[in-house]
Coordinates of C-alpha atoms and ligand atoms in Angstrom, one line a residue:
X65 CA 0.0 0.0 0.0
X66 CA 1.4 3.5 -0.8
X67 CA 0.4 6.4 1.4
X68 CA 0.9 9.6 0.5
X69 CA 3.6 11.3 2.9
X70 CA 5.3 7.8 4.1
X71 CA 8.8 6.7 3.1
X72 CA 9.8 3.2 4.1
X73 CA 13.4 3.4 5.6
X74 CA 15.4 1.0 5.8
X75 CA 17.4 0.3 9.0
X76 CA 21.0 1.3 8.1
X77 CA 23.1 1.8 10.9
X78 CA 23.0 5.4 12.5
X79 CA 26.3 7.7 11.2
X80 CA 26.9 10.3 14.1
X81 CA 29.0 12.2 11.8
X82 CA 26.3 13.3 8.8
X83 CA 24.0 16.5 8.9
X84 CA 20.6 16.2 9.5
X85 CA 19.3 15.1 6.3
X86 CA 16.7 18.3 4.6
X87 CA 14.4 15.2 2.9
X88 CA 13.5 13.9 6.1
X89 CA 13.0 17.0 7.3
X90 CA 10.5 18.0 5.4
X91 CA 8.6 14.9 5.4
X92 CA 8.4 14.8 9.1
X93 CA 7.2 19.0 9.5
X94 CA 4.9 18.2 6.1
X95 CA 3.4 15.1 8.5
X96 CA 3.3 17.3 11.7
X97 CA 1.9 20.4 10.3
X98 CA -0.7 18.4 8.5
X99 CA -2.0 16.5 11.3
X100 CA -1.6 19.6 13.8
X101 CA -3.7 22.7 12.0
X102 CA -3.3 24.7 14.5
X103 CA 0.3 24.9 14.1
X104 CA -0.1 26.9 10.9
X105 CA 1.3 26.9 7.2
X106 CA 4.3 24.5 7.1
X107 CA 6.2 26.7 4.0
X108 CA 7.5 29.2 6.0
X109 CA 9.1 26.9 8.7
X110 CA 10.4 24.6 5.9
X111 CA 12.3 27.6 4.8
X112 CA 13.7 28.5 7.8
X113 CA 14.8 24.6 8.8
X114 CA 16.3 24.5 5.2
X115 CA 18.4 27.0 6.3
X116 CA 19.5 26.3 9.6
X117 CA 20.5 23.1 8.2
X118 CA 22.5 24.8 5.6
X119 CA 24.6 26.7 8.1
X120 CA 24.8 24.4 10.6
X121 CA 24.3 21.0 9.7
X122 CA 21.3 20.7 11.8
X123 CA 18.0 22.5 13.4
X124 CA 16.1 22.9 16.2
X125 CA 12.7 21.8 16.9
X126 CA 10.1 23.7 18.4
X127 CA 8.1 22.3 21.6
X128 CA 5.7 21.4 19.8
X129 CA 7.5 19.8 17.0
X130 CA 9.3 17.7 19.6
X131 CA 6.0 16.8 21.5
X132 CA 4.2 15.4 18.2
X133 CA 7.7 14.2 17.0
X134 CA 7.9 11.9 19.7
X135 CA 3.9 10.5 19.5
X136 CA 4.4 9.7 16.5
X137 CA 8.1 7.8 16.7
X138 CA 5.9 5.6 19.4
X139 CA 2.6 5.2 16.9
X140 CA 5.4 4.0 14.4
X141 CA 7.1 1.5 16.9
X142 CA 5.9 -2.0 15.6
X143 CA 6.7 -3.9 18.3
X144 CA 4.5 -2.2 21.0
X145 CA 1.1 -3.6 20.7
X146 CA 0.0 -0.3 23.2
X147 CA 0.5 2.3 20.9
X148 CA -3.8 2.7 21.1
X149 CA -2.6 5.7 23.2
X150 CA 0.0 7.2 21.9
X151 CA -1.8 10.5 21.6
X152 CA -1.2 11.2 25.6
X153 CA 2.4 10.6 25.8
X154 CA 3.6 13.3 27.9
X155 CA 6.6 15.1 26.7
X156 CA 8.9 16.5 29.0
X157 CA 11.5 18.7 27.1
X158 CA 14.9 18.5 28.3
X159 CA 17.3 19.8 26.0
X160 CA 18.8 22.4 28.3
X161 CA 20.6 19.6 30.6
X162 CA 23.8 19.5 29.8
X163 CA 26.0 17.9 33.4
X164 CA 25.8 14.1 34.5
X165 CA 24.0 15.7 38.2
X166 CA 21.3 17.4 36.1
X167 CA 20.8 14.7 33.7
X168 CA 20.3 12.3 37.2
X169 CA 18.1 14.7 38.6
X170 CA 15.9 14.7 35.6
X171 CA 15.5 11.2 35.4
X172 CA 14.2 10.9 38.8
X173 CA 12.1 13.5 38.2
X174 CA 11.0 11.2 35.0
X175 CA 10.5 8.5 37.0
X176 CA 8.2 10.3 39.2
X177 CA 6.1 12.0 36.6
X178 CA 5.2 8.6 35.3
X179 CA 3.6 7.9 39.0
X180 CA 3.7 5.0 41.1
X181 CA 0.3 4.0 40.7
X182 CA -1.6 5.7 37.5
X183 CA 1.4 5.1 35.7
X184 CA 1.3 7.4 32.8
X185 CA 3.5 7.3 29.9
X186 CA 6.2 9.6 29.6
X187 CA 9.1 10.9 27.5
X188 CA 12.2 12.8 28.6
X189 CA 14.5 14.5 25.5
X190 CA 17.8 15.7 26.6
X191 CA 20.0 17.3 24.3
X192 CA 19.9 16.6 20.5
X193 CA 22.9 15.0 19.2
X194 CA 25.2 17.4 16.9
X195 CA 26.9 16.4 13.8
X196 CA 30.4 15.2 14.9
X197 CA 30.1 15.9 18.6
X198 CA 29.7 13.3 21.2
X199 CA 26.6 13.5 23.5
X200 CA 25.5 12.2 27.1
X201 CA 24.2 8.8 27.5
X202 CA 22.6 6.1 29.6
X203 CA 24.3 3.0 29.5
X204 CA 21.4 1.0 31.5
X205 CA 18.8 -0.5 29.3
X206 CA 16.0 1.1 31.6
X207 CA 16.2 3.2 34.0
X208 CA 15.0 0.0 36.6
X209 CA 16.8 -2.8 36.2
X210 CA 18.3 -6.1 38.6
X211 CA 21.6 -6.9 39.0
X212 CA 22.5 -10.1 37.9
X213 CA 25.6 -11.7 39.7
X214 CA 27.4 -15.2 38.6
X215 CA 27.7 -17.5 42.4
X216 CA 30.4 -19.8 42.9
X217 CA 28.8 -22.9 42.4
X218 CA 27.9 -21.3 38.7
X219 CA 24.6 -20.3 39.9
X220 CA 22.1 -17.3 38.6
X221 CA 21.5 -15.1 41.4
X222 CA 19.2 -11.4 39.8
X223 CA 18.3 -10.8 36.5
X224 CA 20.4 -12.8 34.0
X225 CA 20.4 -10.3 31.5
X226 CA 22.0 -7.7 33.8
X227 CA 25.0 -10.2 34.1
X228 CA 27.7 -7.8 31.9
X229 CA 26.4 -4.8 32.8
X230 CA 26.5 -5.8 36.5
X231 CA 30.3 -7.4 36.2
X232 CA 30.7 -3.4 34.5
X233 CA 29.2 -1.0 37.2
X234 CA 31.0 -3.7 39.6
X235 CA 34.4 -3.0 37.8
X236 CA 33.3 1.2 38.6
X237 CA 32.9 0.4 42.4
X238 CA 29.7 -0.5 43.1
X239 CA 28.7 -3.1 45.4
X240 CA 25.3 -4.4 45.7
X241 CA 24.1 -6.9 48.0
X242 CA 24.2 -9.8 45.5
X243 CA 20.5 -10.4 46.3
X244 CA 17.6 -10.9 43.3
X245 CA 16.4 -7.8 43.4
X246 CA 19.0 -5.4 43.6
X247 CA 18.7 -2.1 41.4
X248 CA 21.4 -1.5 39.5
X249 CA 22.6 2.1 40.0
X250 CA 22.5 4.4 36.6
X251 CA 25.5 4.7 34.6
X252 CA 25.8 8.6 33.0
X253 CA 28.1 9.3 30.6
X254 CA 28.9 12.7 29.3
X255 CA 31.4 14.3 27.2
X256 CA 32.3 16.5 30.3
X257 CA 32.5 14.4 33.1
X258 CA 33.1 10.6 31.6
X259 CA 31.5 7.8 33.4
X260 CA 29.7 8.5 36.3
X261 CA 27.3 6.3 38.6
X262 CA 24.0 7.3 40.4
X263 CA 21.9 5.2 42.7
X264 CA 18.4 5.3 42.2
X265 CA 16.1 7.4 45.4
X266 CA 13.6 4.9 46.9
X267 CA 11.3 7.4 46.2
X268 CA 11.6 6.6 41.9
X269 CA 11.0 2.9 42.5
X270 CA 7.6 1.7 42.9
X271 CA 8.2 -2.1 43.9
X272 CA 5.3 -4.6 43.9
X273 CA 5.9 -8.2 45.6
X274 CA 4.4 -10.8 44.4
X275 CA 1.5 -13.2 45.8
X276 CA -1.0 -15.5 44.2
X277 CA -4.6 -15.3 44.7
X278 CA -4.9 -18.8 46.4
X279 CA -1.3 -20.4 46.3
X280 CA -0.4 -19.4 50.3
X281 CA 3.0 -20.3 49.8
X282 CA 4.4 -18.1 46.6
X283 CA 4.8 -15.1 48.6
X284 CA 7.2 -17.5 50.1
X285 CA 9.2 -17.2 47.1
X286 CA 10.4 -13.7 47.5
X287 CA 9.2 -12.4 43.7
X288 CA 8.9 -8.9 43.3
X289 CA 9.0 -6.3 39.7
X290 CA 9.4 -2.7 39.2
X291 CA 6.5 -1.3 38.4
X292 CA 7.9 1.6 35.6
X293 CA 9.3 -0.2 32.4
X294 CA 11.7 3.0 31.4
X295 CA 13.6 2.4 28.1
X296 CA 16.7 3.8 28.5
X297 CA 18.9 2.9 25.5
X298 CA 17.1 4.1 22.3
X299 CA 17.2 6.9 20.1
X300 CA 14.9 9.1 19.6
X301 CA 15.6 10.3 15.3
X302 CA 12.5 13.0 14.4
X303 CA 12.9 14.8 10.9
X304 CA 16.9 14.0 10.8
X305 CA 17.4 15.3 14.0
X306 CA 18.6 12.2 16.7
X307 CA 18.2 12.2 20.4
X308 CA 20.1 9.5 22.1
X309 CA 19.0 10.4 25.3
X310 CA 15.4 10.3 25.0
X311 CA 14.5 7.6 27.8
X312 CA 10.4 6.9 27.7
X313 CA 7.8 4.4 29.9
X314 CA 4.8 3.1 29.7
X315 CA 2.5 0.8 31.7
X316 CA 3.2 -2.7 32.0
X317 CA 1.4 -5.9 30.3
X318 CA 1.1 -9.0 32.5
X319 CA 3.0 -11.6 30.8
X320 CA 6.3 -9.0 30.1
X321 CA 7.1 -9.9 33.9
X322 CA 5.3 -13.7 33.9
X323 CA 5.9 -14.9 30.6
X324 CA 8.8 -13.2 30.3
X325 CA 11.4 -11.5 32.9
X326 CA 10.9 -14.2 36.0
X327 CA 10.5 -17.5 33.1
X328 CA 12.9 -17.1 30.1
X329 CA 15.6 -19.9 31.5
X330 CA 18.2 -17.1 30.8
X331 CA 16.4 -14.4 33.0
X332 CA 14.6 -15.8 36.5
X333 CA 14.0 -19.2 35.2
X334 CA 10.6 -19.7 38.1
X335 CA 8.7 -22.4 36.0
X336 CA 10.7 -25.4 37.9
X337 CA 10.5 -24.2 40.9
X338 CA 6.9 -23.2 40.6
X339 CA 5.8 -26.4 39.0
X340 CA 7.4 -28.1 42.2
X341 CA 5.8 -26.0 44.5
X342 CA 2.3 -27.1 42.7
X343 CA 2.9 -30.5 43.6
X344 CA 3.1 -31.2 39.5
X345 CA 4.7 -34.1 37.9
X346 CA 7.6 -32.8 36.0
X347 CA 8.7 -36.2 34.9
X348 CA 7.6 -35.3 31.2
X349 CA 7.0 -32.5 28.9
X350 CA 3.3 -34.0 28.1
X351 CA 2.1 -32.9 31.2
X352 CA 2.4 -29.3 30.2
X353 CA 3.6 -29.0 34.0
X354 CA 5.5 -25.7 32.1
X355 CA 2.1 -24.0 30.8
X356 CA 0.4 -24.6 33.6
X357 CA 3.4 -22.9 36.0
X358 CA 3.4 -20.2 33.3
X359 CA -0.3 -19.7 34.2
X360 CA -0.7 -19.4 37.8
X361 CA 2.5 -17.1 37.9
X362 CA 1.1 -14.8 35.6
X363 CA -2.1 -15.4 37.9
X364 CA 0.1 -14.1 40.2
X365 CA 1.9 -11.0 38.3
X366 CA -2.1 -9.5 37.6
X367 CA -3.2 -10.2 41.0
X368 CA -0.8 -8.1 42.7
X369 CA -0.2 -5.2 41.1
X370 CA -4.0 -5.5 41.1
X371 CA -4.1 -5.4 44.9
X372 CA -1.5 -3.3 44.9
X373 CA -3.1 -0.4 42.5
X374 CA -0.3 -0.6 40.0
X375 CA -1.6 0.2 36.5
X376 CA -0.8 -2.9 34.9
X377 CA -2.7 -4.4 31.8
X378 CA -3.8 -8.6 30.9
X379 CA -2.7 -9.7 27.4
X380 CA -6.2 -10.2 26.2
X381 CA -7.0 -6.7 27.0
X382 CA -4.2 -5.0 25.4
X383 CA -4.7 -7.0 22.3
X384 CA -8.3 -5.7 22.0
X385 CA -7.2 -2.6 22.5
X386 CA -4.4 -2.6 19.9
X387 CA -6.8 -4.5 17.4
X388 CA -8.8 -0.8 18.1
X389 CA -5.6 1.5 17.3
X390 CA -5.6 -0.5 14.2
X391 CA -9.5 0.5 13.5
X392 CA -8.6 4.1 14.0
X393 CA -5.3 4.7 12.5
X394 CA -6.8 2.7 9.1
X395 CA -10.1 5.6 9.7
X396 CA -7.5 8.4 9.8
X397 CA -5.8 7.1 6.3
X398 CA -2.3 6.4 8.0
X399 CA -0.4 2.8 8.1
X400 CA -0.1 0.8 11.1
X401 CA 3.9 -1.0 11.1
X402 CA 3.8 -4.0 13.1
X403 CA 6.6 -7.2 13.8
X404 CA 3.9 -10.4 14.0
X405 CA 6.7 -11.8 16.6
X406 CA 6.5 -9.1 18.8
X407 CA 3.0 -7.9 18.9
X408 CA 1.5 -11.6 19.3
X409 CA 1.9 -12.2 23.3
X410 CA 4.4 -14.6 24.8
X411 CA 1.5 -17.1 26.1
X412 CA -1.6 -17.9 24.3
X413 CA -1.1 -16.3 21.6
X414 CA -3.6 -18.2 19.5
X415 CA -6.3 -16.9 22.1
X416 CA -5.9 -13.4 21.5
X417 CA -7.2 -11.5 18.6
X418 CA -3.8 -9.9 17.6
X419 CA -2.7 -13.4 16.4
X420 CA -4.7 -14.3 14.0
X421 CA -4.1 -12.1 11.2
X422 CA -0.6 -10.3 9.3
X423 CA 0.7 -6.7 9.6
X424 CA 2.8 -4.5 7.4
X425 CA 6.3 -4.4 7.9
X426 CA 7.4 -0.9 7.7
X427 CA 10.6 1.3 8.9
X428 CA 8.5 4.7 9.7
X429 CA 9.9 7.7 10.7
X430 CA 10.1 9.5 13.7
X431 CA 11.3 6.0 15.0
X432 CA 12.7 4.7 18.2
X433 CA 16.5 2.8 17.3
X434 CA 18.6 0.6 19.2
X435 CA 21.8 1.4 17.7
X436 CA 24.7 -1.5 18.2
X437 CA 27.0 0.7 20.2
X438 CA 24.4 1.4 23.1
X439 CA 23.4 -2.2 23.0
X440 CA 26.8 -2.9 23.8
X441 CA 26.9 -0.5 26.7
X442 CA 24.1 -1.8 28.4
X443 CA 25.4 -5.2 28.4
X444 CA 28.5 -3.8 30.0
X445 CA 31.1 -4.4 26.7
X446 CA 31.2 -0.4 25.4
X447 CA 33.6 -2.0 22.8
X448 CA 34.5 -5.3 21.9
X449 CA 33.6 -8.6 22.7
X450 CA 30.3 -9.4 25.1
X451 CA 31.2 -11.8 27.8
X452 CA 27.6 -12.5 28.7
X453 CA 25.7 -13.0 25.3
Ligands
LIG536 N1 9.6 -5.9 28.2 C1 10.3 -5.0 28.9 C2 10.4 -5.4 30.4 O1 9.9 -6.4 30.8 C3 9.7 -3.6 28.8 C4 9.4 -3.1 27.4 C5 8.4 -1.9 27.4 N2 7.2 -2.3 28.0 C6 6.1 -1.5 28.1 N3 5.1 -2.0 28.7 N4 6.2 -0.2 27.8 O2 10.9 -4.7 31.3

């Protein structure tokens, strides 16, 4: 399907060095100004961006380029099946922080505009990058994340996707209490200041142990999860311009955290220990002793952010809700990019609405990118080799 306004891009690494590039410019204020009449004529401002471009390689948006900019890189992100909302992302704009201490500051402050109970989703944009000048980053992969340590005996202890970036911060000083859930401190980086390492206030991390709505004993098993996914890592690009340090959150979906975070055999690995815990027979696959785990701790995930009065959404409802973004971005003439693998949930897929049908697979811009380099960083290996694929 052609649309009139959309370019497919293709995902070609990100080159720091390069100008802002006038055609993508244009199509992004062309986009904005159309779907924002209140905004005015576009001509004029294409003029003027054509210009700062010229003399400086790049441009600078206005609030409320940057606001819409960054709803529409999230209504263009095709793996989030929760985009039905991306109208209320709130945009906080924070170009002006330049130093590692204001950059800290401002997080925090991110992390408690997105709430601890309402959860709303939020956007911080720090500084834009400038052709050929290095810029302040994040290394963490969100801004609330467990350690993950190695023991002795070979052992998982934390989040086994945190093990590199643990061993890193680790290597900078820190010690944590080699516990399951520790949170990792934030590593800035700036041009200025180098690497520099914040812990988190208790006051930005909404914790929500975890219970099961009959089983007595899994509160026993010491599970808890953050309640603010905050990604971290990714780059913000709108009309040419990039933001690496554009950090955003939403709500949670259930089965992230069940299906996901505490059962992936690489991450917290529970099913086992659940399974056992039931009373199951484990002796063979057949007795789908792993769904049924899979179940009652994602039972348990719902129920207490539930009791807790954590905004948190069920797989089932967010894939109603995305199968309704779909109705309305179709009504408003505009494409809808998804990734099948990503928007169909990691249990029962086939019970969901979502699954049973194909998407377009399209690079839209303004996207969200994780460039190689900061996916290297946040497993702890800023160059080189990763120890802990
Ligand atoms: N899946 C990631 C996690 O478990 C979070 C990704 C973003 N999720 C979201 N609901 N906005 O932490």
């Amino acid at each position: 399907m052609i649309v009139p306004g959309y370019r497919d891009h293709p995902a070609e690494p990100w080159d720091p060095d390069a100008p802002a590039d006038p055609g993508e410019a244009e199509d992004f204020l062309r986009r904005c100004y159309l779907e924002n009449p209140r905004l005015g004529p576009v001509e004029p401002r294409l003029a003027i961006v054509r210009a700062q471009i010229a003399a400086t390689g790049s441009y600078v948006h206005t609030t409320e380029e940057l606001a819409h900019g960054a709803r529409m890189a999230w209504r263009n992100a095709s793996r989030c099946i929760g985009r039905l909302y991306w109208r209320s992302l709130v945009v906080l704009d924070r170009r002006r922080a330049r130093t590692a201490d204001e950059i800290y500051s401002l997080l925090v402050q991110h992390l408690q505009s997105a709430g601890t109970t309402a959860i709303r989703p939020v956007i911080s944009v720090f500084p834009a990058a400038q052709p050929g000048q290095p810029c302040a980053r994040v290394w963490n992969e969100q801004l609330i994340r467990y350690a993950g340590y190695r023991s002795a005996t070979g052992a998982t202890i934390g989040d086994g996707r945190q093990l590199g970036l643990t061993d890193a911060v680790r290597g900078f000083g820190w010690q944590g209490k080699g516990e399951a859930f520790d949170v990792l401190p934030l590593v800035i980086e700036t041009p200025g200041e180098g690497i520099r390492l914040y812990e988190l206030p208790e006051r930005a991390i909404r914790e929500v142990p975890l219970s099961h709505p009959e089983f007595g004993w899994f509160a026993e098993l010491g599970l808890r999860w953050h309640a603010v996914p905050a990604i971290a890592n990714m780059r913000l690009t709108i009309g040419g311009v990039h933001y690496p340090l554009a950090p955003f959150n939403g709500w949670y979906m259930g089965t992230e955290i069940g299906a996901r975070n505490l059962a992936d055999t690489d991450r917290y690995d529970m099913l086992p220990l659940v399974a056992d815990r039931m009373g199951l027979d484990t002796s063979r696959e057949s007795t789908l002793w792993r769904d049924r785990a899979l179940v009652e701790l994602n039972r348990a995930v719902l129920h207490s952010f539930e009791q807790a009065g954590v905004k948190m959404t069920d797989h089932h409802t967010e894939s109603q809700r995305f199968m309704a973004h779909l109705r309305n971005e179709e009504k408003a003439g505009r494409p809808v990019p998804a990734d099948w693998t990503w928007i169909v949930p990691p249990m029962s897929g086939g019970i969901t609405p979502v699954f049973h049908r194909y998407y377009q697979e399209m690079d839209l811009r303004p996207a969200f990118y994780l460039d190689e380099p900061a996916a290297r960083r946040a497993a702890g290996c800023p160059r080189g080799v990763t120890t802990h694929p």
